Amino acid sequence: MLPGLCLRQAREKLGLTYREVERASYDLASQRGRPEFIIHISRLADIENGGVTPGVHKLYSLCAIYHLDLFAVCRWYDVPWDDLFRDGVHAAAPKTHPAAPPRSVRVPLHFDPGFDPRRTAYLTRMVEGWAQLEGVMLNGRAHGRYRYGYVGLEDRWMEPLLRPGTLLLLDPSRHQVQGAGWRNEFERPIYFADVRSGYRCCWCLAERNRLILQPHPLSPCAPEAWRCPDEAEIVGQVIGVAMRLIPN
C-alpha cells in the first residue's frame, strides 16, 4: 500500500480526526520547543491523499501520536534503516572519523555438529543458520559502552597493520595511554585520538602534558606531538577491527 494510506489507516484505527491530530502535534511542538513538529490539517491531508512525503519532524510527530515504530514507517517510504550501516560501507570517506554503530548484526545461530572452535575453519560452510541480532544487545550490561571508528581511505598511519577503510571498535573507558607492557606490535595498544582538526588511529605516548602520536614504522606518516588536552585527547582504545585484505 501507499505510505499515506497506511498512515491514514493507522489514524482511523485510533479513532483520531484530522483536528485531533493537529491539536496533538501542537502539544508536542510546545513540549519540544520546535514548531516543525506541528502538522496542520491541510498538510496531513496532503500526506494521506496527495502522496506528500513528511519531513523528519512531522514524521516523528505522526509516529508519536499514532504510537508507530519510526523505523517501520520509514520502510513504508523505502528508507531501509536496517541497511544504513551496510550501505555506508560503499560510501567510504577519505578521512578517519567516528562512525555510528549498526542497528543489527548478522550472527551465526546454528553450527554444524562437526565444528571445532579450536581449529581454523571455513566458517561459511560450518554455519547452518544465521540470525539478525540487535546491535545494542551485543553490549549487554555495557549498553552504549562501545563506539565505532573508521580509518579513512587516505589514512596510512597504521599501514600495513591497519589498512585504509578498516572499521574500528573503540572502548572509550580505555583512554589512559599504556606506555609499556607489550611484547610485539600486535599487543601494543592502538588508540583513536581527536586532534581537533580530525582524528588519528595510531600508537601513542604520553609525556606530561604532551600526547605523542606514533605511526607504524612502515607508514609514510611522520610522528606528531600535541598538547593534551588542549590540542588532542584520546577518544578510546581500539579493541576490535574489521578489515579487508584487498581493495573492494
PDB file of C-alpha atoms in Angstrom:
ATOM      1  CA  MET A   1       0.000   0.000   0.000  1.00  0.00           C
ATOM      2  CA  LEU A   2       0.980   3.631  -0.393  1.00  0.00           C
ATOM      3  CA  PRO A   3       2.600   5.130   2.739  1.00  0.00           C
ATOM      4  CA  GLY A   4      -0.065   7.835   3.012  1.00  0.00           C
ATOM      5  CA  LEU A   5      -2.804   5.215   3.009  1.00  0.00           C
ATOM      6  CA  CYS A   6      -1.001   3.250   5.717  1.00  0.00           C
ATOM      7  CA  LEU A   7      -0.817   6.389   7.868  1.00  0.00           C
ATOM      8  CA  ARG A   8      -4.494   7.086   7.253  1.00  0.00           C
ATOM      9  CA  GLN A   9      -5.441   3.583   8.340  1.00  0.00           C
ATOM     10  CA  ALA A  10      -3.313   3.936  11.464  1.00  0.00           C
ATOM     11  CA  ARG A  11      -5.111   7.181  12.331  1.00  0.00           C
ATOM     12  CA  GLU A  12      -8.560   5.733  11.696  1.00  0.00           C
ATOM     13  CA  LYS A  13      -7.819   2.658  13.819  1.00  0.00           C
ATOM     14  CA  LEU A  14      -7.178   5.017  16.727  1.00  0.00           C
ATOM     15  CA  GLY A  15     -10.363   6.960  16.006  1.00  0.00           C
ATOM     16  CA  LEU A  16      -8.489  10.233  15.566  1.00  0.00           C
ATOM     17  CA  THR A  17      -9.784  13.084  13.416  1.00  0.00           C
ATOM     18  CA  TYR A  18      -7.609  15.483  11.445  1.00  0.00           C
ATOM     19  CA  ARG A  19      -8.235  18.193  14.028  1.00  0.00           C
ATOM     20  CA  GLU A  20      -7.291  15.940  16.922  1.00  0.00           C
ATOM     21  CA  VAL A  21      -4.016  15.044  15.213  1.00  0.00           C
ATOM     22  CA  GLU A  22      -3.307  18.712  14.588  1.00  0.00           C
ATOM     23  CA  ARG A  23      -4.029  19.537  18.234  1.00  0.00           C
ATOM     24  CA  ALA A  24      -1.770  16.723  19.431  1.00  0.00           C
ATOM     25  CA  SER A  25       1.028  17.949  17.183  1.00  0.00           C
ATOM     26  CA  TYR A  26       0.681  21.455  18.673  1.00  0.00           C
ATOM     27  CA  ASP A  27       1.101  19.937  22.136  1.00  0.00           C
ATOM     28  CA  LEU A  28       4.183  18.026  21.006  1.00  0.00           C
ATOM     29  CA  ALA A  29       5.679  21.123  19.361  1.00  0.00           C
ATOM     30  CA  SER A  30       5.086  23.111  22.545  1.00  0.00           C
ATOM     31  CA  GLN A  31       6.685  20.395  24.638  1.00  0.00           C
ATOM     32  CA  ARG A  32       9.735  20.145  22.362  1.00  0.00           C
ATOM     33  CA  GLY A  33      10.001  23.864  21.658  1.00  0.00           C
ATOM     34  CA  ARG A  34      10.078  23.432  17.861  1.00  0.00           C
ATOM     35  CA  PRO A  35       7.230  24.496  15.566  1.00  0.00           C
ATOM     36  CA  GLU A  36       8.419  21.998  12.927  1.00  0.00           C
ATOM     37  CA  PHE A  37       6.562  19.262  14.831  1.00  0.00           C
ATOM     38  CA  ILE A  38       3.211  20.902  14.039  1.00  0.00           C
ATOM     39  CA  ILE A  39       1.082  19.111  11.419  1.00  0.00           C
ATOM     40  CA  HIS A  40      -1.658  21.328  10.018  1.00  0.00           C
ATOM     41  CA  ILE A  41      -4.858  19.736   8.747  1.00  0.00           C
ATOM     42  CA  SER A  42      -4.071  20.644   5.144  1.00  0.00           C
ATOM     43  CA  ARG A  43      -0.600  19.088   5.388  1.00  0.00           C
ATOM     44  CA  LEU A  44      -1.984  15.905   6.933  1.00  0.00           C
ATOM     45  CA  ALA A  45      -4.481  15.627   4.074  1.00  0.00           C
ATOM     46  CA  ASP A  46      -1.647  16.047   1.570  1.00  0.00           C
ATOM     47  CA  ILE A  47       0.373  13.319   3.313  1.00  0.00           C
ATOM     48  CA  GLU A  48      -2.527  10.869   3.368  1.00  0.00           C
ATOM     49  CA  ASN A  49      -4.082  11.588  -0.024  1.00  0.00           C
ATOM     50  CA  GLY A  50      -1.637  13.632  -2.088  1.00  0.00           C
ATOM     51  CA  GLY A  51       1.472  11.496  -1.891  1.00  0.00           C
ATOM     52  CA  VAL A  52       3.417  14.144   0.011  1.00  0.00           C
ATOM     53  CA  THR A  53       6.369  12.769   1.997  1.00  0.00           C
ATOM     54  CA  PRO A  54       6.514  14.239   5.528  1.00  0.00           C
ATOM     55  CA  GLY A  55       9.705  15.819   6.769  1.00  0.00           C
ATOM     56  CA  VAL A  56      11.620  14.291   9.640  1.00  0.00           C
ATOM     57  CA  HIS A  57       9.893  16.360  12.362  1.00  0.00           C
ATOM     58  CA  LYS A  58       6.401  15.711  11.060  1.00  0.00           C
ATOM     59  CA  LEU A  59       7.168  12.033  10.584  1.00  0.00           C
ATOM     60  CA  TYR A  60       8.249  11.917  14.212  1.00  0.00           C
ATOM     61  CA  SER A  61       5.003  13.618  15.259  1.00  0.00           C
ATOM     62  CA  LEU A  62       2.892  11.116  13.332  1.00  0.00           C
ATOM     63  CA  CYS A  63       4.750   8.137  14.814  1.00  0.00           C
ATOM     64  CA  ALA A  64       4.470   9.569  18.326  1.00  0.00           C
ATOM     65  CA  ILE A  65       0.765  10.386  18.006  1.00  0.00           C
ATOM     66  CA  TYR A  66      -0.137   7.091  16.299  1.00  0.00           C
ATOM     67  CA  HIS A  67       2.224   5.023  18.515  1.00  0.00           C
ATOM     68  CA  LEU A  68       4.037   3.648  15.472  1.00  0.00           C
ATOM     69  CA  ASP A  69       7.564   2.291  15.056  1.00  0.00           C
ATOM     70  CA  LEU A  70       9.510   5.067  13.336  1.00  0.00           C
ATOM     71  CA  PHE A  71      11.820   2.635  11.540  1.00  0.00           C
ATOM     72  CA  ALA A  72       8.867   0.590  10.267  1.00  0.00           C
ATOM     73  CA  VAL A  73       7.173   3.722   8.908  1.00  0.00           C
ATOM     74  CA  CYS A  74      10.414   4.722   7.181  1.00  0.00           C
ATOM     75  CA  ARG A  75      10.335   1.377   5.392  1.00  0.00           C
ATOM     76  CA  TRP A  76       6.914   2.341   4.026  1.00  0.00           C
ATOM     77  CA  TYR A  77       8.762   5.196   2.314  1.00  0.00           C
ATOM     78  CA  ASP A  78      11.505   2.836   1.091  1.00  0.00           C
ATOM     79  CA  VAL A  79      14.062   4.157   3.580  1.00  0.00           C
ATOM     80  CA  PRO A  80      15.777   0.948   4.842  1.00  0.00           C
ATOM     81  CA  TRP A  81      17.245   1.987   8.183  1.00  0.00           C
ATOM     82  CA  ASP A  82      18.404  -1.560   8.874  1.00  0.00           C
ATOM     83  CA  ASP A  83      20.746  -1.302   5.864  1.00  0.00           C
ATOM     84  CA  LEU A  84      22.210   2.080   6.856  1.00  0.00           C
ATOM     85  CA  PHE A  85      25.455   0.643   8.205  1.00  0.00           C
ATOM     86  CA  ARG A  86      25.956  -1.724   5.258  1.00  0.00           C
ATOM     87  CA  ASP A  87      25.178   0.933   2.646  1.00  0.00           C
ATOM     88  CA  GLY A  88      27.632   3.293   4.324  1.00  0.00           C
ATOM     89  CA  VAL A  89      30.480   0.894   3.598  1.00  0.00           C
ATOM     90  CA  HIS A  90      30.123   1.667  -0.101  1.00  0.00           C
ATOM     91  CA  ALA A  91      30.432   5.411   0.581  1.00  0.00           C
ATOM     92  CA  ALA A  92      33.945   5.275   2.018  1.00  0.00           C
ATOM     93  CA  ALA A  93      35.391   8.593   3.225  1.00  0.00           C
ATOM     94  CA  PRO A  94      38.975   9.798   2.776  1.00  0.00           C
ATOM     95  CA  LYS A  95      39.415  10.912   6.414  1.00  0.00           C
ATOM     96  CA  THR A  96      39.416   8.898   9.640  1.00  0.00           C
ATOM     97  CA  HIS A  97      36.314   9.572  11.761  1.00  0.00           C
ATOM     98  CA  PRO A  98      33.964   8.107  14.377  1.00  0.00           C
ATOM     99  CA  ALA A  99      31.103   6.005  12.982  1.00  0.00           C
ATOM    100  CA  ALA A 100      27.581   5.178  14.113  1.00  0.00           C
ATOM    101  CA  PRO A 101      27.068   1.517  15.086  1.00  0.00           C
ATOM    102  CA  PRO A 102      24.804  -0.890  13.167  1.00  0.00           C
ATOM    103  CA  ARG A 103      21.246  -1.369  14.425  1.00  0.00           C
ATOM    104  CA  SER A 104      21.516  -5.112  13.923  1.00  0.00           C
ATOM    105  CA  VAL A 105      24.275  -7.635  13.274  1.00  0.00           C
ATOM    106  CA  ARG A 106      24.066 -10.908  11.333  1.00  0.00           C
ATOM    107  CA  VAL A 107      25.417 -13.624  13.594  1.00  0.00           C
ATOM    108  CA  PRO A 108      25.717 -17.428  13.312  1.00  0.00           C
ATOM    109  CA  LEU A 109      22.867 -19.163  15.147  1.00  0.00           C
ATOM    110  CA  HIS A 110      23.474 -22.871  14.497  1.00  0.00           C
ATOM    111  CA  PHE A 111      26.816 -24.550  13.773  1.00  0.00           C
ATOM    112  CA  ASP A 112      27.474 -27.829  12.057  1.00  0.00           C
ATOM    113  CA  PRO A 113      27.969 -30.598  14.676  1.00  0.00           C
ATOM    114  CA  GLY A 114      31.492 -31.089  13.359  1.00  0.00           C
ATOM    115  CA  PHE A 115      32.526 -27.504  14.111  1.00  0.00           C
ATOM    116  CA  ASP A 116      35.581 -27.349  16.401  1.00  0.00           C
ATOM    117  CA  PRO A 117      36.324 -23.827  17.710  1.00  0.00           C
ATOM    118  CA  ARG A 118      39.941 -24.822  18.338  1.00  0.00           C
ATOM    119  CA  ARG A 119      40.619 -25.329  14.641  1.00  0.00           C
ATOM    120  CA  THR A 120      40.768 -22.883  11.751  1.00  0.00           C
ATOM    121  CA  ALA A 121      37.693 -23.481   9.610  1.00  0.00           C
ATOM    122  CA  TYR A 122      35.755 -22.239   6.594  1.00  0.00           C
ATOM    123  CA  LEU A 123      33.006 -20.619   8.669  1.00  0.00           C
ATOM    124  CA  THR A 124      30.545 -20.163   5.815  1.00  0.00           C
ATOM    125  CA  ARG A 125      30.266 -23.932   5.410  1.00  0.00           C
ATOM    126  CA  MET A 126      30.094 -24.614   9.151  1.00  0.00           C
ATOM    127  CA  VAL A 127      27.160 -22.307   9.933  1.00  0.00           C
ATOM    128  CA  GLU A 128      23.772 -23.968   9.452  1.00  0.00           C
ATOM    129  CA  GLY A 129      21.682 -20.919  10.331  1.00  0.00           C
ATOM    130  CA  TRP A 130      22.111 -17.172  10.632  1.00  0.00           C
ATOM    131  CA  ALA A 131      20.010 -14.599  12.500  1.00  0.00           C
ATOM    132  CA  GLN A 132      19.801 -10.833  12.921  1.00  0.00           C
ATOM    133  CA  LEU A 133      20.725  -9.638  16.412  1.00  0.00           C
ATOM    134  CA  GLU A 134      20.024  -6.113  17.633  1.00  0.00           C
ATOM    135  CA  GLY A 135      23.357  -4.329  17.819  1.00  0.00           C
ATOM    136  CA  VAL A 136      22.656  -2.896  21.279  1.00  0.00           C
ATOM    137  CA  MET A 137      22.316  -6.412  22.702  1.00  0.00           C
ATOM    138  CA  LEU A 138      25.959  -7.145  21.965  1.00  0.00           C
ATOM    139  CA  ASN A 139      26.955  -4.795  24.766  1.00  0.00           C
ATOM    140  CA  GLY A 140      24.788  -6.490  27.403  1.00  0.00           C
ATOM    141  CA  ARG A 141      25.197  -4.610  30.668  1.00  0.00           C
ATOM    142  CA  ALA A 142      27.633  -2.278  28.958  1.00  0.00           C
ATOM    143  CA  HIS A 143      24.880  -0.871  26.724  1.00  0.00           C
ATOM    144  CA  GLY A 144      26.239   2.194  24.981  1.00  0.00           C
ATOM    145  CA  ARG A 145      29.759   1.497  26.219  1.00  0.00           C
ATOM    146  CA  TYR A 146      31.474   0.968  22.895  1.00  0.00           C
ATOM    147  CA  ARG A 147      31.908   3.314  19.942  1.00  0.00           C
ATOM    148  CA  TYR A 148      32.896   2.802  16.329  1.00  0.00           C
ATOM    149  CA  GLY A 149      35.541   4.424  14.203  1.00  0.00           C
ATOM    150  CA  TYR A 150      36.597   4.287  10.573  1.00  0.00           C
ATOM    151  CA  VAL A 151      40.092   4.575   9.075  1.00  0.00           C
ATOM    152  CA  GLY A 152      39.852   6.927   6.108  1.00  0.00           C
ATOM    153  CA  LEU A 153      40.916   5.841   2.640  1.00  0.00           C
ATOM    154  CA  GLU A 154      43.697   8.447   2.738  1.00  0.00           C
ATOM    155  CA  ASP A 155      44.842   7.498   6.242  1.00  0.00           C
ATOM    156  CA  ARG A 156      48.022   5.402   6.240  1.00  0.00           C
ATOM    157  CA  TRP A 157      49.138   5.976   9.818  1.00  0.00           C
ATOM    158  CA  MET A 158      48.977   2.307  10.801  1.00  0.00           C
ATOM    159  CA  GLU A 159      49.508   0.705   7.396  1.00  0.00           C
ATOM    160  CA  PRO A 160      50.195  -2.168   6.895  1.00  0.00           C
ATOM    161  CA  LEU A 161      48.922  -3.226  10.343  1.00  0.00           C
ATOM    162  CA  LEU A 162      45.601  -1.442   9.728  1.00  0.00           C
ATOM    163  CA  ARG A 163      44.700  -0.787   6.121  1.00  0.00           C
ATOM    164  CA  PRO A 164      42.710   2.259   4.955  1.00  0.00           C
ATOM    165  CA  GLY A 165      38.991   1.508   5.157  1.00  0.00           C
ATOM    166  CA  THR A 166      39.279  -0.520   8.375  1.00  0.00           C
ATOM    167  CA  LEU A 167      36.294  -0.464  10.724  1.00  0.00           C
ATOM    168  CA  LEU A 168      37.227   0.005  14.388  1.00  0.00           C
ATOM    169  CA  LEU A 169      35.560  -0.984  17.655  1.00  0.00           C
ATOM    170  CA  LEU A 170      36.501   1.519  20.381  1.00  0.00           C
ATOM    171  CA  ASP A 171      36.328   1.334  24.163  1.00  0.00           C
ATOM    172  CA  PRO A 172      36.135   4.931  25.476  1.00  0.00           C
ATOM    173  CA  SER A 173      36.748   3.731  29.049  1.00  0.00           C
ATOM    174  CA  ARG A 174      40.320   2.890  27.981  1.00  0.00           C
ATOM    175  CA  HIS A 175      41.598   6.417  27.436  1.00  0.00           C
ATOM    176  CA  GLN A 176      44.758   6.286  29.540  1.00  0.00           C
ATOM    177  CA  VAL A 177      47.827   5.675  27.400  1.00  0.00           C
ATOM    178  CA  GLN A 178      49.657   2.470  28.296  1.00  0.00           C
ATOM    179  CA  GLY A 179      53.359   3.164  27.919  1.00  0.00           C
ATOM    180  CA  ALA A 180      54.768  -0.358  28.247  1.00  0.00           C
ATOM    181  CA  GLY A 181      53.947  -3.997  28.852  1.00  0.00           C
ATOM    182  CA  TRP A 182      53.564  -5.373  25.332  1.00  0.00           C
ATOM    183  CA  ARG A 183      55.796  -7.953  23.662  1.00  0.00           C
ATOM    184  CA  ASN A 184      55.204  -7.108  19.987  1.00  0.00           C
ATOM    185  CA  GLU A 185      53.374  -4.665  17.748  1.00  0.00           C
ATOM    186  CA  PHE A 186      50.210  -6.756  17.772  1.00  0.00           C
ATOM    187  CA  GLU A 187      49.928  -6.462  21.544  1.00  0.00           C
ATOM    188  CA  ARG A 188      50.754  -2.754  21.681  1.00  0.00           C
ATOM    189  CA  PRO A 189      47.559  -0.748  22.296  1.00  0.00           C
ATOM    190  CA  ILE A 190      46.247   1.299  19.390  1.00  0.00           C
ATOM    191  CA  TYR A 191      44.305   4.446  20.252  1.00  0.00           C
ATOM    192  CA  PHE A 192      41.750   6.628  18.493  1.00  0.00           C
ATOM    193  CA  ALA A 193      42.692  10.253  19.100  1.00  0.00           C
ATOM    194  CA  ASP A 194      40.854  13.526  18.473  1.00  0.00           C
ATOM    195  CA  VAL A 195      43.280  16.205  17.248  1.00  0.00           C
ATOM    196  CA  ARG A 196      40.543  18.846  16.828  1.00  0.00           C
ATOM    197  CA  SER A 197      41.123  19.183  13.085  1.00  0.00           C
ATOM    198  CA  GLY A 198      40.470  15.474  12.598  1.00  0.00           C
ATOM    199  CA  TYR A 199      41.190  12.054  14.052  1.00  0.00           C
ATOM    200  CA  ARG A 200      44.186   9.746  14.256  1.00  0.00           C
ATOM    201  CA  CYS A 201      44.269   5.986  14.730  1.00  0.00           C
ATOM    202  CA  CYS A 202      47.762   5.160  15.941  1.00  0.00           C
ATOM    203  CA  TRP A 203      50.114   4.224  18.758  1.00  0.00           C
ATOM    204  CA  CYS A 204      50.523   6.852  21.467  1.00  0.00           C
ATOM    205  CA  LEU A 205      52.926   8.016  24.143  1.00  0.00           C
ATOM    206  CA  ALA A 206      52.036  10.394  26.970  1.00  0.00           C
ATOM    207  CA  GLU A 207      54.702  12.756  28.288  1.00  0.00           C
ATOM    208  CA  ARG A 208      53.444  15.210  30.903  1.00  0.00           C
ATOM    209  CA  ASN A 209      51.054  17.459  29.017  1.00  0.00           C
ATOM    210  CA  ARG A 210      52.025  16.180  25.569  1.00  0.00           C
ATOM    211  CA  LEU A 211      50.427  13.412  23.548  1.00  0.00           C
ATOM    212  CA  ILE A 212      52.822  11.910  21.009  1.00  0.00           C
ATOM    213  CA  LEU A 213      51.176  10.104  18.101  1.00  0.00           C
ATOM    214  CA  GLN A 214      53.303   7.381  16.542  1.00  0.00           C
ATOM    215  CA  PRO A 215      52.606   5.789  13.136  1.00  0.00           C
ATOM    216  CA  HIS A 216      53.639   2.284  12.147  1.00  0.00           C
ATOM    217  CA  PRO A 217      57.349   2.145  11.196  1.00  0.00           C
ATOM    218  CA  LEU A 218      56.440   1.178   7.614  1.00  0.00           C
ATOM    219  CA  SER A 219      53.939   4.010   7.282  1.00  0.00           C
ATOM    220  CA  PRO A 220      54.824   7.106   5.232  1.00  0.00           C
ATOM    221  CA  CYS A 221      53.372   9.312   8.006  1.00  0.00           C
ATOM    222  CA  ALA A 222      55.524  11.204  10.498  1.00  0.00           C
ATOM    223  CA  PRO A 223      55.018  11.301  14.298  1.00  0.00           C
ATOM    224  CA  GLU A 224      53.100  14.226  15.764  1.00  0.00           C
ATOM    225  CA  ALA A 225      53.143  15.856  19.204  1.00  0.00           C
ATOM    226  CA  TRP A 226      50.158  17.765  20.601  1.00  0.00           C
ATOM    227  CA  ARG A 227      49.351  19.479  23.871  1.00  0.00           C
ATOM    228  CA  CYS A 228      46.899  17.360  25.841  1.00  0.00           C
ATOM    229  CA  PRO A 229      44.029  18.002  26.360  1.00  0.00           C
ATOM    230  CA  ASP A 230      44.094  21.433  24.672  1.00  0.00           C
ATOM    231  CA  GLU A 231      45.061  20.219  21.213  1.00  0.00           C
ATOM    232  CA  ALA A 232      44.415  16.474  21.365  1.00  0.00           C
ATOM    233  CA  GLU A 233      42.866  13.792  23.556  1.00  0.00           C
ATOM    234  CA  ILE A 234      42.239  10.059  23.467  1.00  0.00           C
ATOM    235  CA  VAL A 235      38.717   9.038  22.430  1.00  0.00           C
ATOM    236  CA  GLY A 236      39.305   5.383  23.296  1.00  0.00           C
ATOM    237  CA  GLN A 237      41.388   2.294  22.673  1.00  0.00           C
ATOM    238  CA  VAL A 238      40.885   0.137  19.589  1.00  0.00           C
ATOM    239  CA  ILE A 239      39.704  -3.266  20.839  1.00  0.00           C
ATOM    240  CA  GLY A 240      38.459  -4.779  17.584  1.00  0.00           C
ATOM    241  CA  VAL A 241      38.826  -4.349  13.831  1.00  0.00           C
ATOM    242  CA  ALA A 242      37.113  -5.451  10.634  1.00  0.00           C
ATOM    243  CA  MET A 243      39.486  -5.111   7.697  1.00  0.00           C
ATOM    244  CA  ARG A 244      39.640  -6.149   4.076  1.00  0.00           C
ATOM    245  CA  LEU A 245      42.961  -7.548   2.900  1.00  0.00           C
ATOM    246  CA  ILE A 246      42.391  -6.428  -0.704  1.00  0.00           C
ATOM    247  CA  PRO A 247      40.547  -3.339  -2.022  1.00  0.00           C
ATOM    248  CA  ASN A 248      36.867  -3.552  -2.948  1.00  0.00           C
TER     249      ASN A 248
END
